Amino acid sequence: MIEIEKVRKSFGPLEVLKGIDLTVAKGEVLTVIGGSGSGKSTLLTCINGLEPIDSGRILVDGVEVHAKSTNLNKLRQKIGIVFQQWNAFPHLTVLENVMLAPRKVLGRSKAEAEAEAEKQLKHVGLGDKLSVYPARLSGGQQQRMAIARALAMGPSYMLFDEVTSALDPMLVGEVLDTLRLLASEGMTMICVTHEMKFAREVSDRVAFFHQGIMAEIAPPEELFGAPKTAELEKFLAATH
Amino acid sequence: MFETAMTAKDFWMLVQGAGMTLLVTAISVAIGTVVGVICGIFRFQAGPWWAIPVTFVLDVCRSVPLLIQLSLAFAFVTAVLKLRISGFSVACGVLSLYTAAYCSEIVRGALESVPPNTRRAGRSLGMTWLQDMRYIALPLASRVALPSWIGLSLGVMKDSALIYVVNVSELMKSTKDLITRLQEPLFLLLLCGVFYFVISFPVARFGSYLEKRWSND
Ligand SMILES: Nc1ncnc2c1ncn2[C@@H]1O[C@H](COP(=O)(O)OP(=O)(O)O)[C@@H](O)[C@H]1O
Ligand SMILES: [Mg+2]
């Protein structure tokens, strides 16, 4: 379970998160929508401790992310995150990209790590690209590799930050299909996305962020069917 | 074309000089690279403010002419500290620092060229700072740094010609001694140039070999 309590966060004078309260249960798929600059990415990077917060707290399985005593490297093994820019390790093959963290962080043997990496890469449809370098992959393939790389750590939670936004429209589908597959397998996910159709289909709940505040949160039919705030109405009208 | 009075023994003297050049260069580049990488990482990580003392020392090494550094260092350790240290050790020490100064600059620049997002991806997988450095940042940075580092090594090899001021008989000094004795400057300088080429060439080739090997696409 991810529990976010009264989280505030500023970059200098700019308050980006203005008191976020949110709980994501095991197995839930939450999508987060909202205009650019509303704090969606910041929230995700706070959840796995890549960014510090100013006040409030975030608990992952009961462990406070920003407590001094928390071993972040350990905690991050539970929380996979995939960014808009796929961030392949360009000096490693696809297989090595996926094997690296399990070997060095989890201390897996080469054979174990290789077997797991191969399994995850097949899972996302890259079984035939194992020994290729990332530069040879399309954006969609690199993004799926990044997903496999995160999955190979055996995370309990997956955070996706606009993973299709930097892709050619033609390649969006294959990555969304991978996310759908994960959702159907019961992975707990927080997906920041601009794909409203996707959000409608896979989400248990959808959260709408506006200027650092979670303005609305509801199951998709409700949120898309009957927006309560003028901001959401405006946002939805603009995205159609 | 060349009528020379040079004997096999004279030639052997040049070979020994070349060997000395190679030895001093190898030692200085090895030590200088290790120190340079450490200083480069420190300067990159600490930010410009904390790095000021290190940067200052390295800047001095880069801006004071090598000839002056060598003479001063030699005078300092022998006359002031009264240590019985060979010119060879002083030469290696000064050249190592000189290499370290340039190397740290190369390393810092190369680390800055690694996209922060790539490193962030590493950290988000649970890697520690050190693991990220070792398996992601440094490998990527070395690809960027390689051409400059090869250039630096070749440069140090040529600059090592100056260590004659601390009485080390490297290639250039041996050549000059022979010129004085045999009075055949053109021939000897040409030969000396060939020697420099012969010892530099493998390094340059090795560099392009690595460059090719490391281009992953
Ligand atoms: N590292 C940072 N330093 C300063 N400002 C930042 C930083 N990261 C994000 N911001 C600012 O915080 C605001 C929210 O950013 P972000 O969380 O990326 O929004 P979103 O993902 O919803 O588009 C933006 O105005 C952005 O410019
Ligand atoms: Mg964003």
Coordinates of C-alpha atoms and ligand atoms in Angstrom, one line a residue:
Chain A
M1 CA 0.0 0.0 0.0
I2 CA 1.2 3.5 -0.8
E3 CA 0.0 6.1 1.6
I4 CA 0.6 9.8 0.8
E5 CA -0.3 12.2 3.7
K6 CA -0.4 15.9 3.4
V7 CA 2.6 16.1 1.2
R8 CA 4.0 19.5 0.3
K9 CA 6.9 20.1 -1.9
S10 CA 8.5 23.3 -3.3
F11 CA 11.2 24.0 -5.8
G12 CA 12.5 27.3 -4.5
P13 CA 9.6 29.7 -4.3
L14 CA 7.4 27.5 -6.5
E15 CA 5.1 25.2 -4.5
V16 CA 4.6 22.2 -6.7
L17 CA 2.7 19.9 -4.4
K18 CA 0.3 21.7 -2.1
G19 CA -0.9 19.1 0.4
I20 CA -1.5 15.8 -1.4
D21 CA -3.5 13.0 0.3
L22 CA -3.8 9.8 -1.5
T23 CA -3.8 6.1 -0.8
V24 CA -3.2 3.4 -3.4
A25 CA -4.1 -0.1 -2.4
K26 CA -2.4 -3.3 -3.4
G27 CA -3.5 -4.3 -6.9
E28 CA -5.0 -1.0 -7.7
V29 CA -4.4 0.8 -11.0
L30 CA -4.5 4.5 -10.5
T31 CA -4.0 6.9 -13.4
V32 CA -3.1 10.5 -12.9
I33 CA -4.1 13.1 -15.4
G34 CA -3.7 16.9 -15.4
G35 CA -2.1 19.8 -17.2
S36 CA 1.6 20.1 -17.7
G37 CA 3.3 21.5 -14.6
S38 CA 0.6 20.4 -12.2
G39 CA 3.1 18.3 -10.2
K40 CA 2.4 14.8 -11.5
S41 CA 6.0 13.9 -12.2
T42 CA 7.1 15.4 -9.0
L43 CA 4.7 13.2 -7.0
L44 CA 6.1 10.1 -8.6
T45 CA 9.7 11.0 -8.0
C46 CA 8.8 11.8 -4.3
I47 CA 7.2 8.4 -3.9
N48 CA 10.5 6.6 -4.6
G49 CA 12.6 9.1 -2.8
L50 CA 14.3 10.6 -5.8
E51 CA 13.1 14.0 -4.6
P52 CA 12.8 15.1 -0.9
I53 CA 9.6 16.5 0.4
D54 CA 9.0 19.6 2.6
S55 CA 6.3 18.3 4.9
G56 CA 3.8 15.4 5.2
R57 CA 4.9 11.8 4.7
I58 CA 4.8 9.0 2.2
L59 CA 4.6 5.4 3.4
V60 CA 5.3 2.4 1.2
D61 CA 4.2 -0.8 2.9
G62 CA 4.4 1.1 6.1
V63 CA 7.9 2.3 5.6
E64 CA 8.3 6.1 5.6
V65 CA 10.2 7.0 2.4
H66 CA 11.8 10.2 3.6
A67 CA 12.7 9.1 7.1
K68 CA 16.4 9.4 7.7
S69 CA 16.6 5.7 8.8
T70 CA 15.1 4.4 5.6
N71 CA 17.4 2.6 3.2
L72 CA 16.2 4.2 0.0
N73 CA 18.2 1.8 -2.2
K74 CA 16.4 -1.1 -0.6
L75 CA 13.0 0.6 -0.8
R76 CA 13.5 1.4 -4.5
Q77 CA 13.8 -2.3 -5.2
K78 CA 10.1 -2.5 -4.5
I79 CA 9.1 0.5 -6.6
G80 CA 9.8 0.3 -10.3
I81 CA 9.6 3.6 -12.2
V82 CA 9.6 4.3 -15.9
F83 CA 10.1 7.8 -17.3
Q84 CA 8.9 9.6 -20.3
Q85 CA 12.4 9.4 -21.7
W86 CA 13.3 5.8 -21.7
N87 CA 16.9 6.2 -20.5
A88 CA 18.4 3.0 -21.8
F89 CA 22.0 2.4 -20.7
P90 CA 23.5 2.8 -24.1
H91 CA 26.7 1.0 -23.4
L92 CA 24.9 -2.3 -22.5
T93 CA 22.9 -4.7 -24.7
V94 CA 19.2 -5.1 -24.1
L95 CA 19.8 -8.2 -22.0
E96 CA 22.6 -6.5 -20.0
N97 CA 20.4 -3.4 -19.4
V98 CA 17.9 -5.6 -17.7
M99 CA 20.4 -7.8 -15.9
L100 CA 22.5 -5.0 -14.4
A101 CA 20.5 -4.0 -11.4
P102 CA 19.4 -7.6 -10.4
R103 CA 23.1 -8.6 -10.5
K104 CA 24.6 -5.6 -8.7
V105 CA 21.7 -4.6 -6.4
L106 CA 20.1 -8.0 -5.6
G107 CA 23.3 -10.0 -5.9
R108 CA 21.8 -12.5 -8.3
S109 CA 24.1 -14.9 -10.1
K110 CA 24.7 -14.3 -13.8
A111 CA 22.6 -17.3 -14.8
E112 CA 19.7 -16.3 -12.6
A113 CA 19.8 -12.7 -13.7
E114 CA 20.0 -13.8 -17.3
A115 CA 17.0 -16.1 -17.0
E116 CA 14.9 -13.5 -15.3
A117 CA 15.9 -10.8 -17.8
E118 CA 15.1 -13.1 -20.7
K119 CA 11.7 -13.9 -19.2
Q120 CA 10.8 -10.2 -18.6
L121 CA 12.0 -9.2 -22.1
K122 CA 9.9 -11.9 -23.7
H123 CA 7.0 -10.7 -21.5
V124 CA 7.2 -7.3 -23.1
G125 CA 7.7 -8.7 -26.6
L126 CA 11.5 -8.2 -26.9
G127 CA 12.5 -11.8 -26.9
D128 CA 14.3 -11.4 -30.2
K129 CA 16.3 -8.3 -29.3
L130 CA 18.4 -9.7 -26.4
S131 CA 21.8 -9.0 -27.8
V132 CA 21.1 -5.8 -29.6
Y133 CA 22.3 -2.4 -28.3
P134 CA 19.6 0.1 -27.4
A135 CA 20.6 2.5 -30.2
R136 CA 19.2 -0.1 -32.6
L137 CA 15.7 -0.1 -31.0
S138 CA 12.7 2.0 -31.8
G139 CA 11.4 4.4 -29.1
G140 CA 8.6 2.0 -28.3
Q141 CA 11.0 -0.9 -28.0
Q142 CA 13.3 1.1 -25.8
Q143 CA 10.4 2.0 -23.6
R144 CA 9.3 -1.6 -23.3
M145 CA 12.9 -2.5 -22.4
A146 CA 12.8 0.1 -19.7
I147 CA 9.6 -1.5 -18.4
A148 CA 11.3 -5.0 -18.4
R149 CA 14.3 -3.5 -16.7
A150 CA 12.1 -2.2 -13.8
L151 CA 10.1 -5.5 -13.7
A152 CA 13.2 -7.6 -13.4
M153 CA 13.7 -6.2 -9.9
G154 CA 10.5 -7.9 -8.9
P155 CA 8.8 -4.6 -7.7
S156 CA 5.5 -4.6 -5.8
Y157 CA 4.6 -1.2 -7.4
M158 CA 5.2 0.3 -10.8
L159 CA 5.1 4.0 -11.4
F160 CA 4.8 5.2 -15.0
D161 CA 5.4 8.8 -16.0
E162 CA 3.9 9.6 -19.3
V163 CA 5.7 6.7 -20.8
T164 CA 4.1 7.2 -24.2
S165 CA 4.4 11.0 -24.5
A166 CA 7.8 10.9 -26.3
L167 CA 6.8 8.2 -28.8
D168 CA 5.7 8.4 -32.4
P169 CA 1.9 7.9 -32.4
M170 CA 2.4 4.6 -34.2
L171 CA 4.4 3.2 -31.3
V172 CA 2.1 4.3 -28.5
G173 CA -0.2 1.2 -28.9
E174 CA 2.5 -1.4 -28.2
V175 CA 3.6 0.3 -25.0
L176 CA 0.0 0.8 -23.8
D177 CA -0.6 -2.9 -24.5
T178 CA 2.3 -3.7 -22.2
L179 CA 0.8 -1.6 -19.5
R180 CA -2.6 -3.2 -20.0
L181 CA -1.0 -6.6 -19.7
L182 CA 0.6 -5.6 -16.4
A183 CA -2.7 -4.2 -15.1
S184 CA -4.5 -7.4 -16.0
E185 CA -1.9 -9.4 -14.1
G186 CA -2.7 -7.5 -10.9
M187 CA 0.4 -5.2 -10.7
T188 CA -0.2 -2.2 -8.5
M189 CA 0.4 0.8 -10.8
I190 CA 0.3 4.6 -10.8
C191 CA 0.3 5.8 -14.4
V192 CA 0.6 9.5 -15.3
T193 CA -0.8 9.7 -18.7
H194 CA -2.4 11.8 -21.4
E195 CA -4.1 8.9 -23.0
M196 CA -7.7 9.4 -21.8
K197 CA -9.0 6.3 -23.5
F198 CA -6.4 4.2 -21.8
A199 CA -7.1 5.8 -18.5
R200 CA -10.8 5.1 -18.9
E201 CA -10.1 1.4 -19.7
V202 CA -7.6 0.3 -17.2
S203 CA -8.0 2.5 -14.1
D204 CA -9.7 1.6 -10.9
R205 CA -9.5 5.2 -10.1
V206 CA -8.4 8.4 -11.9
A207 CA -6.9 11.4 -10.2
F208 CA -7.0 14.8 -11.7
F209 CA -4.1 17.2 -10.7
H210 CA -4.4 20.9 -11.1
Q211 CA -1.7 23.3 -9.9
G212 CA -0.3 21.1 -7.2
I213 CA -3.6 20.0 -5.8
M214 CA -5.4 16.7 -6.4
A215 CA -8.6 18.4 -7.5
E216 CA -10.6 15.2 -8.1
I217 CA -10.3 11.5 -7.7
A218 CA -12.9 8.9 -8.7
P219 CA -13.5 5.8 -10.7
P220 CA -13.2 6.5 -14.4
E221 CA -16.9 6.5 -15.3
E222 CA -17.6 9.0 -12.6
L223 CA -14.6 11.2 -13.2
F224 CA -15.0 11.4 -17.0
G225 CA -18.8 11.1 -16.9
A226 CA -19.6 13.8 -14.3
P227 CA -16.6 16.1 -13.6
K228 CA -17.2 18.1 -10.4
T229 CA -14.9 20.9 -11.0
A230 CA -14.7 23.5 -13.7
E231 CA -11.0 22.9 -14.1
L232 CA -11.5 19.2 -14.9
E233 CA -14.3 20.0 -17.4
K234 CA -12.0 22.5 -19.1
F235 CA -9.1 20.0 -19.1
L236 CA -11.3 17.3 -20.6
A237 CA -12.7 19.6 -23.2
A238 CA -9.2 20.6 -24.3
T239 CA -8.0 17.0 -24.6
H240 CA -10.8 15.9 -26.9
Chain B
M1 CA 71.9 9.7 -48.6
F2 CA 73.2 9.7 -45.1
E3 CA 76.8 9.1 -44.3
T4 CA 76.9 8.8 -40.6
A5 CA 79.6 8.3 -38.0
M6 CA 77.0 6.8 -35.7
T7 CA 77.9 3.5 -34.1
A8 CA 75.7 0.7 -32.8
K9 CA 76.5 1.9 -29.4
D10 CA 75.2 5.4 -30.2
F11 CA 72.1 3.9 -31.6
W12 CA 71.7 1.8 -28.4
M13 CA 71.9 5.1 -26.5
L14 CA 68.9 6.4 -28.4
V15 CA 67.0 3.2 -27.8
Q16 CA 67.7 3.6 -24.1
G17 CA 66.5 7.2 -24.3
A18 CA 63.3 6.1 -26.0
G19 CA 62.9 3.5 -23.3
M20 CA 63.3 6.2 -20.6
T21 CA 60.8 8.4 -22.4
L22 CA 58.4 5.5 -22.5
L23 CA 58.9 4.6 -18.9
V24 CA 58.5 8.1 -17.5
T25 CA 55.4 8.6 -19.7
A26 CA 53.9 5.3 -18.6
I27 CA 54.4 6.0 -14.9
S28 CA 53.1 9.5 -15.1
V29 CA 50.1 8.7 -17.2
A30 CA 49.2 5.8 -14.9
I31 CA 49.5 7.8 -11.7
G32 CA 48.2 10.9 -13.3
T33 CA 45.1 9.1 -14.6
V34 CA 44.2 7.5 -11.3
V35 CA 44.7 10.8 -9.4
G36 CA 42.9 12.7 -12.2
V37 CA 39.9 10.4 -12.2
I38 CA 39.6 10.8 -8.4
C39 CA 39.9 14.6 -8.6
G40 CA 37.6 14.7 -11.6
I41 CA 34.9 12.8 -9.8
F42 CA 35.4 14.9 -6.7
R43 CA 35.1 18.2 -8.6
F44 CA 32.1 16.9 -10.5
Q45 CA 30.3 15.7 -7.4
A46 CA 31.3 18.5 -4.9
G47 CA 30.3 21.3 -7.2
P48 CA 32.5 24.3 -8.1
W49 CA 32.4 25.8 -4.6
W50 CA 33.8 22.9 -2.6
A51 CA 36.2 22.0 -5.4
I52 CA 38.0 25.3 -5.3
P53 CA 41.1 24.1 -3.4
V54 CA 41.6 21.1 -5.7
T55 CA 40.8 23.1 -8.8
F56 CA 43.3 25.8 -7.7
V57 CA 46.2 23.3 -7.3
L58 CA 45.4 21.7 -10.6
D59 CA 45.1 25.0 -12.4
V60 CA 48.6 25.9 -11.2
C61 CA 49.9 22.7 -12.6
R62 CA 48.3 23.4 -15.9
S63 CA 49.3 27.0 -16.3
V64 CA 52.9 27.2 -15.0
P65 CA 55.3 26.0 -17.8
L66 CA 56.5 22.4 -17.3
L67 CA 60.1 23.5 -17.5
I68 CA 59.7 25.9 -14.6
Q69 CA 57.7 23.3 -12.5
L70 CA 60.5 20.7 -13.0
S71 CA 63.3 23.1 -12.1
L72 CA 61.5 24.5 -9.1
A73 CA 60.4 21.0 -7.9
F74 CA 63.9 19.7 -8.2
A75 CA 65.4 22.7 -6.4
F76 CA 62.8 22.5 -3.7
V77 CA 63.2 18.8 -2.8
T78 CA 66.9 18.7 -3.1
A79 CA 67.9 22.1 -1.7
V80 CA 65.1 23.0 0.6
L81 CA 63.9 19.7 1.9
K82 CA 67.4 18.3 1.5
L83 CA 66.0 15.0 0.3
R84 CA 68.2 12.7 -1.8
I85 CA 65.7 12.1 -4.5
S86 CA 66.7 11.3 -8.1
G87 CA 65.8 13.5 -11.0
F88 CA 63.8 10.5 -12.3
S89 CA 61.5 10.5 -9.3
V90 CA 61.0 14.3 -9.5
A91 CA 60.3 14.0 -13.2
C92 CA 57.7 11.3 -12.6
G93 CA 56.1 13.3 -9.7
V94 CA 55.8 16.6 -11.7
L95 CA 54.6 14.9 -14.8
S96 CA 52.0 12.9 -12.9
L97 CA 50.6 16.0 -11.4
Y98 CA 50.6 17.7 -14.7
T99 CA 48.7 14.7 -16.2
A100 CA 46.3 14.6 -13.3
A101 CA 45.5 18.3 -13.8
Y102 CA 44.5 17.8 -17.4
C103 CA 42.9 14.4 -16.8
S104 CA 40.7 15.7 -14.0
E105 CA 39.4 18.3 -16.4
I106 CA 38.7 15.7 -19.0
V107 CA 36.9 13.4 -16.5
R108 CA 34.8 16.2 -15.1
G109 CA 33.7 17.3 -18.5
A110 CA 32.9 13.7 -19.5
L111 CA 30.9 13.1 -16.4
E112 CA 28.9 16.2 -17.1
S113 CA 28.1 14.9 -20.5
V114 CA 26.3 11.8 -19.0
P115 CA 22.6 12.6 -19.1
P116 CA 21.3 13.0 -15.5
N117 CA 18.2 11.1 -16.5
T118 CA 20.2 8.0 -17.4
R119 CA 21.8 8.1 -13.9
R120 CA 18.4 8.7 -12.3
A121 CA 17.2 5.6 -14.0
G122 CA 20.1 3.7 -12.4
R123 CA 19.4 5.1 -9.0
S124 CA 15.6 4.4 -9.3
L125 CA 16.6 0.7 -9.8
G126 CA 18.0 0.7 -6.3
M127 CA 21.7 1.2 -7.3
T128 CA 23.8 3.1 -4.9
W129 CA 25.8 6.2 -5.9
L130 CA 28.9 4.1 -6.2
Q131 CA 27.2 1.4 -8.3
D132 CA 25.7 4.1 -10.6
M133 CA 29.2 5.7 -10.9
R134 CA 30.9 2.4 -11.6
Y135 CA 28.5 0.7 -13.9
I136 CA 26.8 3.6 -15.7
A137 CA 28.4 7.0 -15.3
L138 CA 32.1 6.1 -15.6
P139 CA 31.6 3.7 -18.6
L140 CA 29.6 6.3 -20.5
A141 CA 32.1 9.1 -19.5
S142 CA 35.1 7.0 -20.6
R143 CA 33.7 6.8 -24.1
V144 CA 33.5 10.6 -24.2
A145 CA 36.9 11.1 -22.5
L146 CA 38.9 8.6 -24.5
P147 CA 40.0 10.7 -27.5
S148 CA 41.1 13.6 -25.2
W149 CA 42.8 11.1 -22.9
I150 CA 44.8 9.6 -25.8
G151 CA 45.7 13.1 -26.9
L152 CA 46.8 13.9 -23.3
S153 CA 49.0 10.8 -23.1
L154 CA 50.7 11.5 -26.4
G155 CA 51.1 15.1 -25.2
V156 CA 52.7 14.0 -22.0
M157 CA 55.1 11.8 -24.0
K158 CA 56.2 14.8 -26.1
D159 CA 56.4 17.1 -23.1
S160 CA 58.5 14.6 -21.3
A161 CA 61.3 15.9 -23.5
L162 CA 61.7 18.6 -20.9
I163 CA 62.8 16.4 -18.1
Y164 CA 66.4 16.8 -19.3
V165 CA 66.5 19.8 -16.9
V166 CA 66.4 17.3 -14.0
N167 CA 69.2 15.2 -15.6
V168 CA 67.1 12.4 -16.9
S169 CA 68.5 11.0 -20.2
E170 CA 65.4 10.5 -22.2
L171 CA 65.1 10.4 -25.9
M172 CA 65.5 14.1 -26.6
K173 CA 68.5 14.5 -24.3
S174 CA 70.2 11.5 -25.7
T175 CA 69.7 12.9 -29.2
K176 CA 71.1 16.3 -28.2
D177 CA 74.1 14.6 -26.6
L178 CA 74.7 12.7 -29.8
I179 CA 74.3 15.9 -31.9
T180 CA 76.9 17.6 -29.9
R181 CA 79.3 14.8 -30.4
L182 CA 78.6 13.7 -33.9
Q183 CA 77.6 17.1 -35.4
E184 CA 74.9 15.5 -37.5
P185 CA 71.8 17.3 -36.4
L186 CA 69.5 16.6 -39.3
F187 CA 70.0 12.9 -39.4
L188 CA 69.8 12.6 -35.6
L189 CA 66.7 14.7 -35.3
L190 CA 65.0 12.7 -38.0
L191 CA 65.9 9.5 -36.3
C192 CA 64.6 11.0 -33.0
G193 CA 61.4 11.9 -34.7
V194 CA 61.1 8.3 -36.0
F195 CA 61.6 7.0 -32.5
Y196 CA 58.8 9.3 -31.1
F197 CA 56.6 8.1 -33.9
V198 CA 57.3 4.5 -33.2
I199 CA 56.4 4.7 -29.5
S200 CA 53.4 7.0 -30.1
F201 CA 51.8 5.1 -32.9
P202 CA 50.7 2.0 -30.9
V203 CA 49.0 4.3 -28.4
A204 CA 47.1 6.1 -31.1
R205 CA 46.1 2.8 -32.7
F206 CA 45.0 1.4 -29.4
G207 CA 42.8 4.5 -28.9
S208 CA 41.0 4.1 -32.2
Y209 CA 40.6 0.4 -31.5
L210 CA 38.9 1.1 -28.2
E211 CA 36.8 3.8 -29.8
K212 CA 35.5 1.4 -32.4
R213 CA 34.9 -1.3 -29.8
W214 CA 33.0 1.0 -27.6
S215 CA 30.7 2.5 -30.2
N216 CA 27.6 0.4 -29.5
D217 CA 25.3 0.8 -32.4
Ligands
LIG1 N1 14.0 19.9 -10.4 C1 13.2 20.9 -10.5 N2 13.7 22.2 -10.2 C2 12.9 23.2 -10.3 N3 11.6 23.2 -10.7 C3 11.1 22.0 -11.0 C4 11.9 20.8 -11.0 N4 11.1 19.8 -11.4 C5 9.9 20.3 -11.7 N5 9.9 21.6 -11.5 C6 8.7 22.5 -11.7 O1 7.7 22.0 -10.9 C7 6.4 22.1 -11.6 C8 5.8 20.8 -11.6 O2 6.5 19.9 -12.5 P1 6.1 18.4 -12.8 O3 5.9 17.7 -11.5 O4 7.1 17.9 -13.7 O5 4.7 18.6 -13.5 P2 4.0 17.6 -14.5 O6 4.6 16.3 -14.5 O7 2.6 17.6 -13.9 O8 4.0 18.3 -15.8 C9 6.8 22.7 -12.9 O9 6.5 24.1 -12.9 C10 8.2 22.5 -13.1 O10 8.8 23.5 -13.8
MG2 MG 5.6 15.4 -16.1

